[in-house]
Amino acid sequence: MIDRRQFLRRTGAASVPLLTGLPGLQAGTSFLTNLLPPDSDRVLVLVQLNGGNDGLNTLIPTDQMGALRSVRPNVGQAASGLKAITNRLSFHSRMEGFQQLYNEGKMSIIQDVGYPNQNRSHFRSTDIWSTASDAVTELETGWLGRHLEVQYTDYPAGFPNADLPHPPAISMGNVANATCEGLVTNLSQTVNNPTSLTFLAPGGNTPLPDDNYGDELGFLRVAIEQTNTYGTVIRDAAEGGNSTAEYPDDRLGNQLRNVVRLISGGLQTQVYVVQHNGFDTHSGQVDGGDAAGGRHGDLVEVLSQSLKAFQEDLEAEGLAGRVMGMTFSEFGRRIRDNASSGTDHGTAAPMFLFGGCVSGTILGDNTNIDVEVDQNEGVPMQYDFRDVYGSVLVDWFEVPEADVRTLLYPGFVYLPVANGCASNLPVDLMDFTASGNTKSIQLKWQTAKETNNEGFDIERSEDGRTFQRIAKRAAGSADKAGVRSYDLEDLDVTPGPLYYYRLKQKDFDGGFEYSPVKTARLTGAARGDWSIGHAFPNPASNETTFQAYAPTDSRLTYTIFNQSGQRILNDTLSVYGQRDNRFTIGLGRVPAGNYTVRFELPKGKYETRKLIVI
């Protein structure tokens, strides 16, 4: 990482202002920017749900209501009030806005998103989601900061300028969001009220001493000048913009209203981050006997109404094709509720993408609710959050997949969630599912009515883009309720890959439409990669705990070595696949000192962690 002093030495910022129009600087853009395609006018809006959203109280698997009532006697909702979107899946009873967005094809849902070896600390897990690191690596830059710096090379040096006069990103509030952190500084401007910005007194232009004090003062001068310059264009855009939708009288609604005003006012900023706080619902998640009431119900209602109003606003301003949004939270909650009518820190949870050009699909199977589940167990991960991030970069900002693997992680897997404007089939598609067993993948779908329907081609892909037909189904007969049911068993699959499926509905007159894409793997197939956490506590005295994520059911061997390389302890454990496994190592007979713990993974791989015994 380049620190401020290195940056100032490299650019000469300790003695020369860096902004267009200031003495001593000629405006211009970097050579890399000139090699990029014409600037896209697309905008990404991140909605951060701070505190850890309870996914099982947001998106409810209604095919398992009995099990849910068993494990969530204090917070579980009644099925009768839920907002259904399929025969097996519903939103919280106060999320009518989300239901409308999904039914209109303006929302994609990815179930059970997380990362291997989930860290349940608010601070560390937020850091992981902001930087797109794995659970054991600490990164200093945000995932969007790394993306934006490809275009805004050497930022903040030379910005704003004639070609890029507007801020790369805006964090609504008082704190620059960590997702936009760059090598030298954060690439987002903080904005509370865009029509009432505070302008800072200039820092002067007297020569600065050649020392640390001079470096820091020079950097401060740059920041003041840049903030004031960007503040002018932000204020002008807000005053020239428009917003007509009715938002909840809440911080989130106000932030989203201001985002619409800035975009409609001509601001060319690519990324906005808004905040929705209060999701750490250890207690009082519901209101007494009313499971739909309480803190969490209030939160998701505001979220649902705000995003629906935001979409209406964009459509009224002719901006719906330019703006896509995405929610994220540092973790979900545990499967079982607690005795305080709340839920505790868990693991995976759903993510929601919204806008006129999302795919309008649901990825993932409903969470399997085991009535015997342990009190500490979280929802198992189905999708790595970095795959969602990367797919947005690929489809929305046209970043090549090879670059995504560099920006995020080498194991990136594309997900079809942001790949074009959603369209509706000329049939009422009630449900479309894809689920794997050990030998095949089962596809099932139902229609409530059909008009001019010849039948369906079933298409499969192994990359989410190139599809081939694998079967046909003619239009079927309706039952007494008018429902037509279809199914297909795909046997031509192997363990490991993620398979993508879509339906091509064909009209008798030659027209056709595609359904949303579904994904599935064979059960038992590896998902993700091994991940070993750090020891906790460390230093430790009597015992320490490790957490390990395994992609499949396996055996894990660990060995503790002292500084002389002598083996002190070793053991082999059985670990469950596609979940985080926690195990404790007793240290009562281990002398105080520094040790290395080596974990032997399949295929001859090893991971090592440091351990101090006191």
Coordinates of C-alpha atoms in Angstrom, one line a residue:
M1 CA 0.0 0.0 0.0
I2 CA 1.2 3.6 -0.8
D3 CA 0.9 5.8 2.3
R4 CA 0.3 9.5 2.2
R5 CA 3.9 10.4 2.5
Q6 CA 5.0 8.2 -0.4
F7 CA 2.1 9.6 -2.5
L8 CA 3.1 13.2 -1.8
R9 CA 6.7 12.5 -2.5
R10 CA 5.9 10.8 -5.8
T11 CA 3.5 13.5 -7.0
G12 CA 5.1 16.6 -5.5
A13 CA 1.9 17.3 -3.7
A14 CA 3.8 18.6 -0.7
S15 CA 4.5 21.8 -2.5
V16 CA 2.1 22.0 -5.5
P17 CA -1.7 21.8 -5.5
L18 CA -3.2 19.0 -7.5
L19 CA -6.5 20.3 -8.8
T20 CA -7.5 21.7 -12.2
G21 CA -7.3 25.5 -12.2
L22 CA -4.9 25.8 -9.3
P23 CA -1.4 27.3 -9.8
G24 CA 1.4 25.0 -11.0
L25 CA -0.8 22.2 -12.5
Q26 CA -1.8 21.5 -16.1
A27 CA -5.2 19.7 -16.4
G28 CA -5.2 16.3 -18.0
T29 CA -6.1 12.6 -17.7
S30 CA -4.0 9.6 -17.3
F31 CA -2.9 7.6 -20.3
L32 CA -4.9 4.6 -19.0
T33 CA -8.1 6.6 -19.0
N34 CA -7.6 7.4 -22.7
L35 CA -7.3 3.7 -23.5
L36 CA -10.7 2.9 -21.9
P37 CA -13.9 2.7 -23.9
P38 CA -16.2 5.8 -23.8
D39 CA -17.4 6.5 -20.2
S40 CA -20.5 4.5 -19.3
D41 CA -23.3 6.4 -17.7
R42 CA -24.3 3.5 -15.6
V43 CA -24.7 3.9 -11.8
L44 CA -24.5 1.4 -9.0
V45 CA -26.2 2.1 -5.6
L46 CA -25.1 0.1 -2.6
V47 CA -27.6 -0.2 0.3
Q48 CA -25.7 -1.3 3.4
L49 CA -27.8 -3.0 6.0
N50 CA -25.7 -2.4 9.1
G51 CA -25.8 -4.9 12.0
G52 CA -26.4 -8.2 10.3
N53 CA -29.8 -8.7 8.6
D54 CA -31.9 -11.7 9.6
G55 CA -32.4 -13.4 6.2
L56 CA -34.8 -16.0 7.5
N57 CA -37.2 -13.2 8.6
T58 CA -36.7 -11.3 5.3
L59 CA -37.0 -14.1 2.7
I60 CA -39.0 -17.0 4.2
P61 CA -38.9 -20.6 2.9
T62 CA -42.7 -21.2 3.1
D63 CA -42.2 -24.9 2.1
Q64 CA -40.7 -25.3 5.6
M65 CA -43.0 -23.3 7.8
G66 CA -43.4 -26.2 10.3
A67 CA -39.7 -26.5 10.9
L68 CA -39.3 -22.7 11.1
R69 CA -42.0 -22.5 13.8
S70 CA -40.1 -25.2 15.7
V71 CA -36.7 -23.5 15.7
R72 CA -38.1 -19.9 15.9
P73 CA -41.0 -20.0 18.4
N74 CA -40.3 -16.4 19.5
V75 CA -39.8 -14.6 16.1
G76 CA -41.4 -16.8 13.5
Q77 CA -44.1 -15.2 11.4
A78 CA -47.5 -16.8 10.4
A79 CA -47.7 -18.0 6.8
S80 CA -51.0 -16.2 6.2
G81 CA -49.6 -12.7 6.1
L82 CA -46.4 -13.2 4.1
K83 CA -45.9 -11.7 0.6
A84 CA -45.6 -14.7 -1.7
I85 CA -43.4 -14.6 -4.8
T86 CA -43.3 -18.4 -5.6
N87 CA -45.1 -21.4 -4.3
R88 CA -42.2 -22.0 -1.8
L89 CA -40.8 -18.5 -1.1
S90 CA -42.2 -15.3 0.4
F91 CA -41.1 -11.9 1.7
H92 CA -41.8 -10.6 5.2
S93 CA -45.4 -9.6 5.6
R94 CA -44.4 -5.9 5.6
M95 CA -42.4 -6.0 2.4
E96 CA -45.0 -5.4 -0.2
G97 CA -42.7 -3.1 -2.1
F98 CA -40.1 -5.9 -2.6
Q99 CA -42.9 -8.2 -3.7
Q100 CA -44.0 -5.7 -6.4
L101 CA -40.4 -5.2 -7.6
Y102 CA -39.9 -8.9 -7.9
N103 CA -43.2 -9.5 -9.7
E104 CA -42.4 -6.7 -12.1
G105 CA -39.1 -8.4 -13.0
K106 CA -37.1 -5.6 -11.3
M107 CA -35.4 -7.6 -8.6
S108 CA -32.9 -10.5 -8.5
I109 CA -32.5 -12.6 -5.4
I110 CA -29.4 -14.6 -4.4
Q111 CA -30.1 -16.9 -1.5
D112 CA -27.6 -17.6 1.3
V113 CA -24.7 -15.4 0.4
G114 CA -21.6 -15.3 2.6
Y115 CA -18.0 -16.5 2.6
P116 CA -16.2 -19.5 3.9
N117 CA -15.1 -19.4 7.5
Q118 CA -17.5 -16.7 8.5
N119 CA -16.3 -14.2 11.1
R120 CA -19.2 -13.1 13.3
S121 CA -17.5 -9.8 14.5
H122 CA -19.4 -6.8 13.1
F123 CA -16.1 -5.0 12.5
R124 CA -14.1 -7.7 10.9
S125 CA -17.0 -9.1 8.8
T126 CA -17.9 -5.6 7.6
D127 CA -14.2 -5.2 6.6
I128 CA -14.3 -8.4 4.7
W129 CA -17.5 -7.4 2.8
S130 CA -16.1 -4.0 2.1
T131 CA -12.7 -5.1 0.8
A132 CA -13.8 -8.4 -0.8
S133 CA -11.0 -10.3 1.1
D134 CA -11.3 -13.8 2.3
A135 CA -11.7 -14.5 6.0
V136 CA -8.0 -14.6 6.9
T137 CA -6.6 -11.9 4.7
E138 CA -6.7 -8.2 5.5
L139 CA -6.8 -5.8 2.6
E140 CA -6.3 -2.1 2.8
T141 CA -8.4 -1.2 -0.3
G142 CA -12.2 -1.5 -1.0
W143 CA -13.4 -3.6 -3.8
L144 CA -15.0 -0.6 -5.6
G145 CA -12.0 1.5 -4.8
R146 CA -9.8 -0.9 -6.7
H147 CA -12.3 -0.9 -9.6
L148 CA -12.6 2.9 -9.8
E149 CA -8.8 3.4 -9.7
V150 CA -8.5 1.7 -13.1
Q151 CA -10.3 4.7 -14.6
Y152 CA -9.3 7.3 -11.9
T153 CA -5.6 6.5 -12.1
D154 CA -3.4 8.2 -9.5
Y155 CA -6.4 9.6 -7.7
P156 CA -6.5 12.2 -6.1
A157 CA -3.7 13.6 -8.2
G158 CA -5.1 15.6 -11.1
F159 CA -8.8 15.3 -10.1
P160 CA -11.2 16.7 -10.8
N161 CA -10.3 17.6 -14.4
A162 CA -12.0 18.6 -17.7
D163 CA -12.7 15.0 -18.7
L164 CA -13.7 13.7 -15.2
P165 CA -15.1 16.7 -13.4
H166 CA -17.3 14.8 -11.0
P167 CA -16.5 12.6 -8.0
P168 CA -16.1 8.9 -8.7
A169 CA -18.3 7.9 -5.8
I170 CA -20.4 9.4 -3.0
S171 CA -21.0 8.1 0.5
M172 CA -24.3 9.4 1.8
G173 CA -23.6 10.5 5.4
N174 CA -20.6 11.7 7.4
V175 CA -18.1 8.8 6.8
A176 CA -16.5 7.7 3.5
N177 CA -17.5 4.1 2.9
A178 CA -14.8 1.5 3.1
T179 CA -15.9 -0.1 -0.2
C180 CA -14.5 2.9 -2.0
E181 CA -11.1 3.0 -0.2
G182 CA -8.2 3.5 -2.6
L183 CA -4.5 3.2 -2.4
V184 CA -4.0 6.7 -1.2
T185 CA -7.4 7.9 -0.1
N186 CA -11.0 7.1 -0.3
L187 CA -12.5 7.8 -3.8
S188 CA -15.9 8.8 -2.4
Q189 CA -17.1 12.2 -1.2
T190 CA -19.2 12.3 1.9
V191 CA -22.6 14.1 1.5
N192 CA -25.4 14.6 4.1
N193 CA -27.5 17.3 2.5
P194 CA -26.3 18.0 -1.1
T195 CA -28.0 21.4 -1.2
S196 CA -26.4 22.5 2.1
L197 CA -22.7 21.6 1.9
T198 CA -20.1 23.1 4.1
F199 CA -17.2 24.6 2.2
L200 CA -13.8 24.7 3.8
A201 CA -11.4 27.5 4.1
P202 CA -8.5 27.1 1.6
G203 CA -5.2 25.9 3.0
G204 CA -3.1 28.6 1.4
N205 CA -0.1 28.2 -1.0
T206 CA 2.9 29.1 1.1
P207 CA 5.9 26.8 0.8
L208 CA 5.8 23.8 3.1
P209 CA 8.7 22.3 5.1
D210 CA 10.3 19.2 3.7
D211 CA 9.3 16.9 6.6
N212 CA 6.4 14.9 7.9
Y213 CA 4.5 18.0 9.0
G214 CA 4.8 19.5 5.5
D215 CA 3.7 16.2 3.9
E216 CA 0.5 16.0 6.0
L217 CA -0.3 19.7 5.6
G218 CA 0.2 19.4 1.8
F219 CA -2.2 16.4 1.7
L220 CA -4.7 18.4 3.8
R221 CA -4.5 21.3 1.3
V222 CA -5.2 18.9 -1.6
A223 CA -8.2 17.4 0.3
I224 CA -9.7 20.8 1.0
E225 CA -9.4 22.1 -2.5
Q226 CA -10.8 18.8 -4.0
T227 CA -13.7 18.8 -1.5
N228 CA -14.7 22.4 -2.3
T229 CA -14.5 21.8 -6.1
Y230 CA -16.5 18.6 -5.9
G231 CA -18.9 20.3 -3.5
T232 CA -19.8 22.9 -6.1
V233 CA -20.8 20.3 -8.8
I234 CA -22.7 18.2 -6.2
R235 CA -24.7 21.2 -5.0
D236 CA -25.4 22.3 -8.6
A237 CA -26.6 18.9 -9.5
A238 CA -28.9 18.6 -6.5
E239 CA -30.5 22.0 -7.2
G240 CA -31.0 21.1 -10.8
G241 CA -32.4 17.6 -10.1
N242 CA -35.8 16.3 -9.4
S243 CA -37.6 13.7 -7.2
T244 CA -41.4 13.1 -7.1
A245 CA -41.8 9.7 -5.4
E246 CA -43.1 9.4 -1.8
Y247 CA -40.4 8.0 0.5
P248 CA -40.7 6.9 4.1
D249 CA -39.7 9.7 6.5
D250 CA -36.5 7.9 7.4
R251 CA -32.8 8.4 6.9
L252 CA -32.7 5.7 4.2
G253 CA -35.6 7.3 2.3
N254 CA -34.0 10.7 2.5
Q255 CA -30.6 9.4 1.2
L256 CA -32.2 7.6 -1.8
R257 CA -34.3 10.7 -2.6
N258 CA -31.0 12.7 -2.7
V259 CA -29.4 10.1 -4.9
V260 CA -32.2 10.5 -7.5
R261 CA -31.8 14.3 -7.4
L262 CA -28.1 14.1 -8.0
I263 CA -28.4 11.6 -10.9
S264 CA -31.3 13.5 -12.5
G265 CA -29.4 16.8 -12.0
G266 CA -26.6 15.5 -14.2
L267 CA -24.0 14.3 -11.8
Q268 CA -21.8 11.7 -13.5
T269 CA -20.8 9.8 -10.3
Q270 CA -20.7 6.0 -10.8
V271 CA -21.2 4.7 -7.3
Y272 CA -23.4 5.8 -4.4
V273 CA -23.5 4.1 -0.9
V274 CA -26.4 4.6 1.4
Q275 CA -26.9 3.3 5.0
H276 CA -29.8 1.6 6.8
N277 CA -28.9 1.0 10.4
G278 CA -30.3 -1.1 13.3
F279 CA -30.1 -4.7 12.1
D280 CA -28.3 -6.1 15.2
T281 CA -31.5 -7.6 16.6
H282 CA -30.3 -9.6 19.6
S283 CA -33.5 -8.7 21.4
G284 CA -36.9 -7.1 20.7
Q285 CA -36.8 -8.3 17.1
V286 CA -40.5 -8.8 17.2
D287 CA -43.2 -6.9 19.2
G288 CA -44.5 -9.3 21.9
G289 CA -46.9 -11.8 20.3
D290 CA -46.9 -9.9 17.0
A291 CA -44.1 -11.5 14.9
A292 CA -44.7 -9.1 12.1
G293 CA -44.2 -6.1 14.3
G294 CA -41.1 -5.1 16.2
R295 CA -37.7 -3.7 15.2
H296 CA -37.0 -6.0 12.3
G297 CA -40.4 -5.5 10.8
D298 CA -40.0 -1.8 11.0
L299 CA -36.6 -2.0 9.4
V300 CA -37.6 -4.2 6.4
E301 CA -40.7 -2.2 5.8
V302 CA -38.7 1.0 5.5
L303 CA -36.2 -0.9 3.2
S304 CA -39.0 -2.2 1.1
Q305 CA -40.9 1.1 0.8
S306 CA -37.7 3.1 0.1
L307 CA -36.4 0.9 -2.7
K308 CA -39.9 0.8 -4.3
A309 CA -40.1 4.6 -4.2
F310 CA -36.5 4.8 -5.5
Q311 CA -37.4 2.7 -8.5
E312 CA -40.6 4.7 -9.2
D313 CA -38.5 7.9 -9.0
L314 CA -36.0 6.6 -11.4
E315 CA -38.7 5.6 -13.9
A316 CA -40.4 9.0 -13.6
E317 CA -37.1 10.7 -14.4
G318 CA -36.3 8.3 -17.3
L319 CA -33.3 6.9 -15.4
A320 CA -34.4 3.3 -14.8
G321 CA -32.2 1.8 -17.5
R322 CA -29.1 3.5 -16.0
V323 CA -29.3 2.6 -12.3
M324 CA -28.9 -0.7 -10.5
G325 CA -28.9 -1.2 -6.8
M326 CA -27.7 -3.9 -4.5
T327 CA -28.1 -4.6 -0.8
F328 CA -25.4 -6.2 1.5
S329 CA -25.0 -6.8 5.2
E330 CA -22.0 -8.1 7.2
F331 CA -23.7 -11.4 8.1
G332 CA -27.1 -13.1 8.6
R333 CA -28.5 -14.3 11.9
R334 CA -28.6 -17.8 13.4
I335 CA -31.3 -20.3 12.4
R336 CA -32.7 -20.6 16.0
D337 CA -34.0 -17.6 17.8
N338 CA -33.1 -16.7 21.4
A339 CA -35.0 -16.3 24.6
S340 CA -35.0 -12.5 24.2
S341 CA -37.2 -12.5 21.1
G342 CA -34.2 -11.9 18.9
T343 CA -31.6 -13.6 16.9
D344 CA -27.8 -13.7 17.3
H345 CA -24.9 -13.3 14.9
G346 CA -25.0 -15.9 12.1
T347 CA -23.5 -16.6 8.7
A348 CA -25.1 -16.3 5.2
A349 CA -28.2 -14.3 4.2
P350 CA -29.9 -13.2 0.9
M351 CA -28.8 -10.4 -1.3
F352 CA -31.1 -8.4 -3.4
L353 CA -30.3 -6.6 -6.7
F354 CA -32.9 -4.2 -8.0
G355 CA -33.4 -2.1 -11.1
G356 CA -34.8 -2.1 -14.6
C357 CA -32.0 -4.2 -16.0
V358 CA -31.6 -7.0 -13.4
S359 CA -32.3 -10.6 -14.6
G360 CA -35.3 -10.9 -12.3
T361 CA -34.3 -14.4 -11.1
I362 CA -33.9 -16.3 -7.9
L363 CA -30.6 -18.2 -7.4
G364 CA -30.2 -20.9 -4.9
D365 CA -32.3 -23.4 -3.0
N366 CA -34.4 -22.7 0.0
T367 CA -32.5 -23.0 3.3
N368 CA -33.0 -26.5 4.7
I369 CA -34.3 -26.1 8.3
D370 CA -33.4 -29.0 10.5
V371 CA -35.5 -29.0 13.7
E372 CA -32.5 -30.5 15.6
V373 CA -30.1 -27.7 14.5
D374 CA -27.6 -26.5 17.0
Q375 CA -28.3 -23.2 18.8
N376 CA -25.1 -21.7 17.4
E377 CA -25.6 -22.7 13.8
G378 CA -26.0 -20.1 11.0
V379 CA -27.5 -20.5 7.5
P380 CA -25.0 -22.4 5.3
M381 CA -23.4 -20.5 2.4
Q382 CA -24.6 -21.3 -1.1
Y383 CA -22.9 -18.4 -2.9
D384 CA -19.7 -16.5 -2.3
F385 CA -20.4 -12.7 -2.0
R386 CA -17.4 -12.0 -4.2
D387 CA -19.2 -13.8 -7.1
V388 CA -22.1 -11.4 -6.8
Y389 CA -19.8 -8.4 -6.7
G390 CA -17.8 -9.8 -9.7
S391 CA -21.0 -10.5 -11.7
V392 CA -22.1 -6.9 -11.2
L393 CA -18.7 -5.7 -12.4
V394 CA -18.9 -7.9 -15.5
D395 CA -22.5 -7.2 -16.5
W396 CA -23.0 -3.6 -15.3
F397 CA -19.6 -2.0 -15.7
E398 CA -18.3 -4.4 -18.5
V399 CA -15.2 -5.4 -16.6
P400 CA -13.5 -8.4 -18.3
E401 CA -13.7 -11.6 -16.2
A402 CA -9.9 -11.9 -16.1
D403 CA -9.7 -8.4 -14.5
V404 CA -12.4 -9.4 -12.0
R405 CA -10.3 -12.3 -10.9
T406 CA -7.5 -9.9 -10.3
L407 CA -9.7 -7.3 -8.5
L408 CA -11.6 -9.8 -6.3
Y409 CA -10.3 -13.4 -6.2
P410 CA -9.0 -16.1 -8.6
G411 CA -11.9 -18.4 -8.1
F412 CA -14.6 -16.0 -9.4
V413 CA -17.7 -17.8 -10.7
Y414 CA -20.2 -15.8 -12.9
L415 CA -23.8 -15.5 -11.7
P416 CA -26.6 -14.3 -14.0
V417 CA -28.2 -11.7 -11.8
A418 CA -27.4 -8.4 -13.6
N419 CA -27.3 -9.5 -17.2
G420 CA -29.9 -7.4 -19.0
C421 CA -33.3 -5.9 -18.8
A422 CA -35.9 -8.4 -17.5
S423 CA -38.7 -9.5 -19.8
N424 CA -41.9 -11.4 -19.0
L425 CA -42.9 -14.7 -20.6
P426 CA -46.3 -14.7 -22.3
V427 CA -47.3 -17.3 -19.8
D428 CA -47.9 -16.9 -16.0
L429 CA -44.8 -18.8 -14.7
M430 CA -45.7 -19.7 -11.2
D431 CA -42.5 -21.4 -10.2
F432 CA -39.3 -22.6 -11.8
T433 CA -36.7 -24.5 -9.7
A434 CA -33.5 -26.4 -10.3
S435 CA -32.1 -28.7 -7.6
G436 CA -29.5 -31.4 -7.6
N437 CA -29.1 -34.8 -6.1
T438 CA -26.1 -37.1 -6.2
K439 CA -26.8 -38.2 -9.9
S440 CA -29.0 -35.7 -11.6
I441 CA -30.5 -32.2 -11.6
Q442 CA -34.2 -31.9 -11.4
L443 CA -36.0 -29.0 -13.2
K444 CA -39.6 -28.2 -12.4
W445 CA -41.9 -25.4 -13.4
Q446 CA -45.6 -24.5 -13.4
T447 CA -47.8 -22.1 -15.3
A448 CA -51.2 -20.7 -14.3
K449 CA -52.2 -19.7 -17.8
E450 CA -50.8 -20.0 -21.3
T451 CA -51.5 -17.9 -24.4
N452 CA -50.3 -18.9 -27.8
N453 CA -47.8 -21.3 -26.2
E454 CA -46.3 -24.1 -28.4
G455 CA -44.0 -25.3 -25.6
F456 CA -40.6 -24.9 -24.0
D457 CA -37.0 -25.6 -25.0
I458 CA -34.9 -26.3 -21.9
E459 CA -31.4 -24.9 -22.3
R460 CA -28.3 -25.4 -20.2
S461 CA -25.0 -23.6 -19.8
E462 CA -21.7 -24.1 -17.9
D463 CA -20.7 -20.4 -18.0
G464 CA -24.0 -18.6 -17.7
R465 CA -23.7 -17.1 -21.2
T466 CA -23.5 -19.8 -23.9
F467 CA -26.7 -21.9 -23.7
Q468 CA -27.5 -25.1 -25.6
R469 CA -30.9 -26.9 -25.9
I470 CA -31.0 -30.2 -24.0
A471 CA -34.7 -31.0 -24.2
K472 CA -38.1 -29.9 -25.4
R473 CA -41.5 -30.0 -23.7
A474 CA -44.8 -29.4 -25.5
A475 CA -47.5 -27.3 -24.0
G476 CA -49.2 -29.5 -21.3
S477 CA -52.7 -30.0 -20.1
A478 CA -54.1 -28.0 -17.2
D479 CA -55.5 -29.6 -14.0
K480 CA -58.8 -28.5 -12.5
A481 CA -57.2 -25.4 -11.1
G482 CA -55.8 -24.4 -14.4
V483 CA -52.2 -25.2 -13.5
R484 CA -49.9 -26.9 -15.9
S485 CA -46.9 -28.7 -14.4
Y486 CA -43.6 -29.6 -16.2
D487 CA -40.4 -31.4 -15.2
L488 CA -37.1 -32.6 -16.6
E489 CA -34.3 -34.8 -15.1
D490 CA -30.9 -33.8 -16.4
L491 CA -28.6 -36.8 -16.1
D492 CA -25.8 -35.4 -18.3
V493 CA -24.1 -33.6 -15.4
T494 CA -21.0 -34.2 -13.3
P495 CA -20.0 -33.3 -9.7
G496 CA -18.4 -29.9 -9.3
P497 CA -19.6 -27.4 -11.9
L498 CA -22.3 -24.9 -11.4
Y499 CA -24.9 -25.4 -14.1
Y500 CA -27.2 -22.7 -15.5
Y501 CA -30.7 -23.4 -16.9
R502 CA -33.3 -21.3 -18.6
L503 CA -36.6 -21.9 -20.4
K504 CA -37.2 -20.7 -24.0
Q505 CA -40.9 -20.4 -24.4
K506 CA -42.0 -20.5 -28.0
D507 CA -45.1 -19.1 -29.6
F508 CA -47.0 -20.8 -32.4
D509 CA -46.2 -17.8 -34.7
G510 CA -42.4 -18.2 -34.2
G511 CA -41.9 -15.7 -31.4
F512 CA -40.1 -16.6 -28.2
E513 CA -39.1 -15.4 -24.7
Y514 CA -36.6 -16.5 -22.1
S515 CA -37.3 -17.2 -18.5
P516 CA -34.9 -16.1 -15.7
V517 CA -31.9 -18.3 -15.2
K518 CA -31.7 -20.9 -12.4
T519 CA -28.5 -22.6 -11.2
A520 CA -27.8 -25.9 -9.5
R521 CA -25.0 -28.4 -8.6
L522 CA -25.0 -32.1 -7.9
T523 CA -25.2 -32.6 -4.1
G524 CA -21.9 -33.4 -2.6
A525 CA -20.1 -31.3 -5.2
A526 CA -17.4 -29.0 -3.9
R527 CA -18.6 -25.4 -3.3
G528 CA -16.0 -22.8 -2.6
D529 CA -12.5 -23.8 -1.2
W530 CA -10.9 -24.7 2.1
S531 CA -10.6 -21.8 4.5
I532 CA -8.9 -22.0 7.9
G533 CA -9.4 -19.2 10.4
H534 CA -7.1 -17.8 13.1
A535 CA -6.8 -19.2 16.6
F536 CA -9.1 -17.6 19.2
P537 CA -8.2 -16.7 21.8
N538 CA -4.5 -16.1 20.8
P539 CA -2.5 -15.9 23.1
A540 CA -4.2 -18.8 24.8
S541 CA -3.7 -20.8 28.0
N542 CA -5.9 -23.8 28.5
E543 CA -7.5 -24.1 25.0
T544 CA -8.0 -22.3 21.7
T545 CA -10.6 -22.6 19.0
F546 CA -10.2 -22.8 15.2
Q547 CA -12.9 -22.5 12.5
A548 CA -12.6 -24.3 9.2
Y549 CA -14.7 -24.2 6.1
A550 CA -14.7 -27.4 4.0
P551 CA -16.1 -27.5 0.5
T552 CA -17.1 -31.2 0.9
D553 CA -17.3 -33.7 3.8
S554 CA -13.7 -34.5 4.6
R555 CA -11.0 -35.2 7.1
L556 CA -8.8 -32.5 8.5
T557 CA -5.4 -33.2 10.2
Y558 CA -3.7 -30.6 12.3
T559 CA -0.2 -30.7 13.9
I560 CA 1.3 -28.2 16.4
F561 CA 5.1 -27.7 16.1
N562 CA 7.3 -25.7 18.5
Q563 CA 10.0 -23.3 17.3
S564 CA 12.5 -26.2 17.0
G565 CA 10.2 -28.0 14.6
Q566 CA 9.3 -30.7 17.1
R567 CA 5.8 -32.1 16.9
I568 CA 3.8 -31.3 20.1
L569 CA 0.3 -32.4 19.3
N570 CA -1.6 -33.7 16.3
D571 CA -5.1 -35.1 15.6
T572 CA -7.5 -35.8 12.7
L573 CA -11.1 -34.5 12.7
S574 CA -14.1 -35.2 10.6
V575 CA -15.5 -32.0 9.1
Y576 CA -18.8 -31.3 7.3
G577 CA -18.9 -29.9 3.8
Q578 CA -20.3 -26.5 2.8
R579 CA -20.4 -25.2 6.4
D580 CA -18.2 -23.7 9.0
N581 CA -16.8 -26.2 11.4
R582 CA -15.5 -25.1 14.9
F583 CA -13.2 -27.2 17.0
T584 CA -11.3 -26.7 20.2
I585 CA -7.7 -27.8 20.9
G586 CA -6.8 -28.4 24.5
L587 CA -3.5 -26.8 25.5
G588 CA -3.2 -27.9 29.1
R589 CA -0.1 -29.9 28.6
V590 CA 1.6 -27.5 26.1
P591 CA 4.4 -25.4 27.6
A592 CA 4.2 -21.6 27.2
G593 CA 5.8 -20.4 24.0
N594 CA 5.4 -19.7 20.3
Y595 CA 4.0 -22.4 18.0
T596 CA 3.0 -23.2 14.5
V597 CA -0.2 -25.0 13.8
R598 CA -0.1 -26.8 10.4
F599 CA -3.4 -28.0 8.8
E600 CA -3.1 -30.8 6.2
L601 CA -5.7 -30.3 3.5
P602 CA -6.6 -32.7 0.6
K603 CA -4.4 -32.8 -2.6
G604 CA -1.2 -32.2 -0.6
K605 CA -2.0 -28.7 0.4
Y606 CA -1.2 -27.1 3.8
E607 CA -2.2 -24.0 5.8
T608 CA -0.3 -22.7 8.8
R609 CA -1.4 -20.5 11.6
K610 CA 0.6 -18.9 14.5
L611 CA -0.3 -19.7 18.1
I612 CA 1.1 -18.3 21.4
V613 CA 0.6 -20.3 24.6
I614 CA 0.9 -18.4 27.9

